[in-house]
Amino acid sequence: YQDYLLRNFELYRLESAYQIRLDLVDVIRRVRPVVRYTVASEAGDEGFETGEVVKTAFSGWARMALELVSNVDIVKVAPPRLGENHPAQVLADLCIDLEKCGEGIRKEWNYLGEYDNLFLLAIDAQRITNGNDSMPGNEQLRLPDEEDPSFPNRYGVVAVRGCMILQVRDETGNILSDLGVPKDAKEIGTKRFFRVALDPSQYAMDAGEPNGLKLYEALNLVVRRHGRENNFRAVLETIRGLMEGSGSIDRTIPSWLQPVLLGYGNSSSASYKSKTIRSYASRTAGVSPIDAFLDYGDTFLDDEHLIASFPGYKVMIDDSFEPESRPFRVKYKVKVIDSPNNETQGNVEARSYPFPKYSAGNSVRFTPVQVEAVRSGLIPGLTLVVGPPGTGKSDCAVQIIANLFHSYPTQRTVIITHSNTALNDLFQKVMERGDINERFMIRLGSGERDLKTESTHDFTKMGRVAHTMERRALLLECVQKLSESLGVSGSGERGADGSPSYTCETAEYFFERHVKMQIAKFENAMVSADTGLDVFEAFPFKKYCLGSKNPRPLTVQEARSLLSEVADVFKELADYRPLELLRSLRQRTDYLLTKQARIVAMTCTHAAIARSQLIDLGFQYDNLVMEEAGQMLEVETFIPLLLQKGEADNTAASQSRLKRISLIGDHNQLPPVIKNRSFSTYSNLDQSLFRRLVRIGVPYIELNKQGRARAEIAKLYSWRYSDLGDLPHVLESSKFQNSNAGFAYTHQMINVENFKDQGETTPTAYFYQNLGEAEYAVALFQYMVLIGYPSDKISILTTYNGQRRTNS
């Protein structure tokens, strides 16, 4: 992997440097540094002396930058480690003031937290020289500012230094970046104080120069970047660490994936139908053989749906080849036996089992191709799903996640997406199913604040701890009531505030000494008694389960269901018992992440940031579901495969724990964003791992039915796919068939001429605007609203940020 990692390291480092330069150039141009003269009076021996003070001021404004309130203060320089010639750590304090920022921008600065990267600039307006001397005398051949070596001189840029935030405080000293600070905590004052870690190598170089450390007194501007673009440090450190110990990759990445990942050998060897995967499944613990019954859960809505999902197969459901019309829903376990030849496709055997109460479950009637994608995701190996627009990629991902959760209770699934929006959408859909207990789900990263669910607590690590402690208190109250109903304890034993007297530990003793004995007595009575036994009288927990209800007929099945509910209370409390020993919030969050959470969601950006911490905690996972895989850089897809430590070669479990990898995306849509065109043209840096796997011939499943757009609109892009058709509702539903009121055509291309003799403009680099097109779009929007279209149903899309600003 050395060559593979080195290539990715060099390309990613160069692209990151280019992006950082772009952002800094944009900020510097916007803040417009100028020389400002002020008059100051100073007391001397002969009275007051008046003189001019020259300082650098900023006449412009930039969303991503603020002027420092005071000089950067170096607070700690740790001595070098053994064998190194630079400090082990350099810490500094800096301060900004958000008083002049609007509400939205102030919120963005307040979101900065631990491990975020900032850039500190020293700008001296007295050093500004006029003119771009890259191509003197030739305006057309001038280099753009981001590539012009004379740019620092033209704007007085003296130095740029990077730093990483360790702590954020408000004016009263409250730590805003602390793990336990609630999301809705109010900051006091407008000033923010950052404790940051500077680059120790750069600091050592500066210290070796004459007056080099005075440079830090000249730093006067702090610049932040968007979170998705600002993970370069974590990614580069991860790749460098992997290069230093690349042997562990062989133990972390499954053996069946490595040849495909590096592009040699049989490209179909990781597919779920390959002999390699069949052999792997037959000899690996925690993996069902390919031809065994797999739990498809609520993938199928009814028997007819199940039969239609396997065209050409002989389908037998509960020992019958005829579909049964049931007045209730059921779940299915399905065994698919493919024919060894192509003459017949094989047999399908299904067994139904009860559908749980109070669960919405799946409501999508999956197509046969979608069912094949779900099947592939359940089976070990690599699953590639190509999803054209509107074909239900997310629905397939949600179904795979739910099926894995129910099929393998001891396994953990990690969800990765490129954007926070897609991750929140996927997470919400999993929650809306209602069949996955929220205590098993956790969402890592800052994008959780935009997640909308009905839960009383958020899905951050802190929110999950709060939910768990609240749930623990509720269950202990149930134990207290049960104990009082049996006469084991009284209400006088409660706390002064009425809280239960039990803990998780004492509740377990109570269950072993009293509850299990009562359950055993009831079961013995059911076995030895005749048919005339009064189940209600024999039931041991009448007062707790049925309250003060009058005696009523109680069936054995109902009684055992109530006993199961009682036992579940103690089973869940047993999972919370370690929290009584772990007192700090960080210990509790680490425990929930590594021991209790079975669905862990994060973006590829956060995966790079959190990888080292996850490995130190001993985090492990069995399944990886990655959506938007076509929009990720290859290294951004590679790192989530390495979020756990590979076992040592001399252990019995030296193979990788990772069993299933599902990459879902569309390489025909947006590729990864690369701002330096040279890297895209000559190095293929904009080629995602997903696209590369498709190109080298790895088998993939292409979803072939769309249900989002009218058929005539879908034809605009359906040529890009092999067999993209429409779902029945697109061809039959009135809202897809009726004409759009007020428009002669379903879609049309409009050429907008220059408006006031002006067409497209570029006030700054890559900031494209067209006032005429903006006026036309706004007029069209007003027209639609006036004739009755709801404003919240109209979207205006544009490809450039500059045009978006113009439209708004």
PDB file of C-alpha atoms in Angstrom, residues 293-298 300-303 306 315-320 322-326 328-335 349-356:
ATOM      1  CA  PHE A 293     -32.199 -18.136   5.307  1.00  0.00           C
ATOM      2  CA  LEU A 294     -31.556 -14.388   5.544  1.00  0.00           C
ATOM      3  CA  ASP A 295     -33.798 -12.084   7.521  1.00  0.00           C
ATOM      4  CA  TYR A 296     -35.277  -9.611   5.043  1.00  0.00           C
ATOM      5  CA  GLY A 297     -37.590  -8.244   7.738  1.00  0.00           C
ATOM      6  CA  ASP A 298     -40.202  -5.882   6.315  1.00  0.00           C
ATOM      7  CA  PHE A 300     -41.637  -7.067   1.305  1.00  0.00           C
ATOM      8  CA  LEU A 301     -45.075  -5.577   1.879  1.00  0.00           C
ATOM      9  CA  ASP A 302     -46.990  -8.810   1.194  1.00  0.00           C
ATOM     10  CA  ASP A 303     -46.715 -12.209  -0.483  1.00  0.00           C
ATOM     11  CA  LEU A 306     -42.215 -11.010  -2.507  1.00  0.00           C
ATOM     12  CA  VAL A 315     -41.130 -18.868  -4.970  1.00  0.00           C
ATOM     13  CA  MET A 316     -42.535 -20.896  -2.079  1.00  0.00           C
ATOM     14  CA  ILE A 317     -43.934 -19.060   0.950  1.00  0.00           C
ATOM     15  CA  ASP A 318     -44.725 -21.095   4.072  1.00  0.00           C
ATOM     16  CA  ASP A 319     -44.710 -24.337   2.058  1.00  0.00           C
ATOM     17  CA  SER A 320     -47.103 -22.940  -0.531  1.00  0.00           C
ATOM     18  CA  GLU A 322     -49.692 -19.562  -3.941  1.00  0.00           C
ATOM     19  CA  PRO A 323     -49.652 -16.120  -2.346  1.00  0.00           C
ATOM     20  CA  GLU A 324     -51.788 -15.757   0.763  1.00  0.00           C
ATOM     21  CA  SER A 325     -53.959 -12.719   1.308  1.00  0.00           C
ATOM     22  CA  ARG A 326     -53.483 -11.734   4.949  1.00  0.00           C
ATOM     23  CA  PHE A 328     -52.118  -8.146   8.648  1.00  0.00           C
ATOM     24  CA  ARG A 329     -48.471  -7.594   7.740  1.00  0.00           C
ATOM     25  CA  VAL A 330     -45.748 -10.147   8.334  1.00  0.00           C
ATOM     26  CA  LYS A 331     -41.988 -10.242   8.029  1.00  0.00           C
ATOM     27  CA  TYR A 332     -40.039 -12.754   5.993  1.00  0.00           C
ATOM     28  CA  LYS A 333     -36.919 -14.861   6.195  1.00  0.00           C
ATOM     29  CA  VAL A 334     -35.889 -15.799   2.687  1.00  0.00           C
ATOM     30  CA  LYS A 335     -33.488 -18.345   1.229  1.00  0.00           C
ATOM     31  CA  GLU A 349     -38.102 -20.303  -0.079  1.00  0.00           C
ATOM     32  CA  ALA A 350     -39.679 -17.870   2.390  1.00  0.00           C
ATOM     33  CA  ARG A 351     -40.953 -18.161   5.940  1.00  0.00           C
ATOM     34  CA  SER A 352     -43.183 -15.532   7.493  1.00  0.00           C
ATOM     35  CA  TYR A 353     -43.138 -14.404  11.112  1.00  0.00           C
ATOM     36  CA  PRO A 354     -45.186 -11.805  13.035  1.00  0.00           C
ATOM     37  CA  PHE A 355     -44.833  -8.102  12.347  1.00  0.00           C
ATOM     38  CA  PRO A 356     -44.083  -6.147  15.568  1.00  0.00           C
TER      39      PRO A 356
END
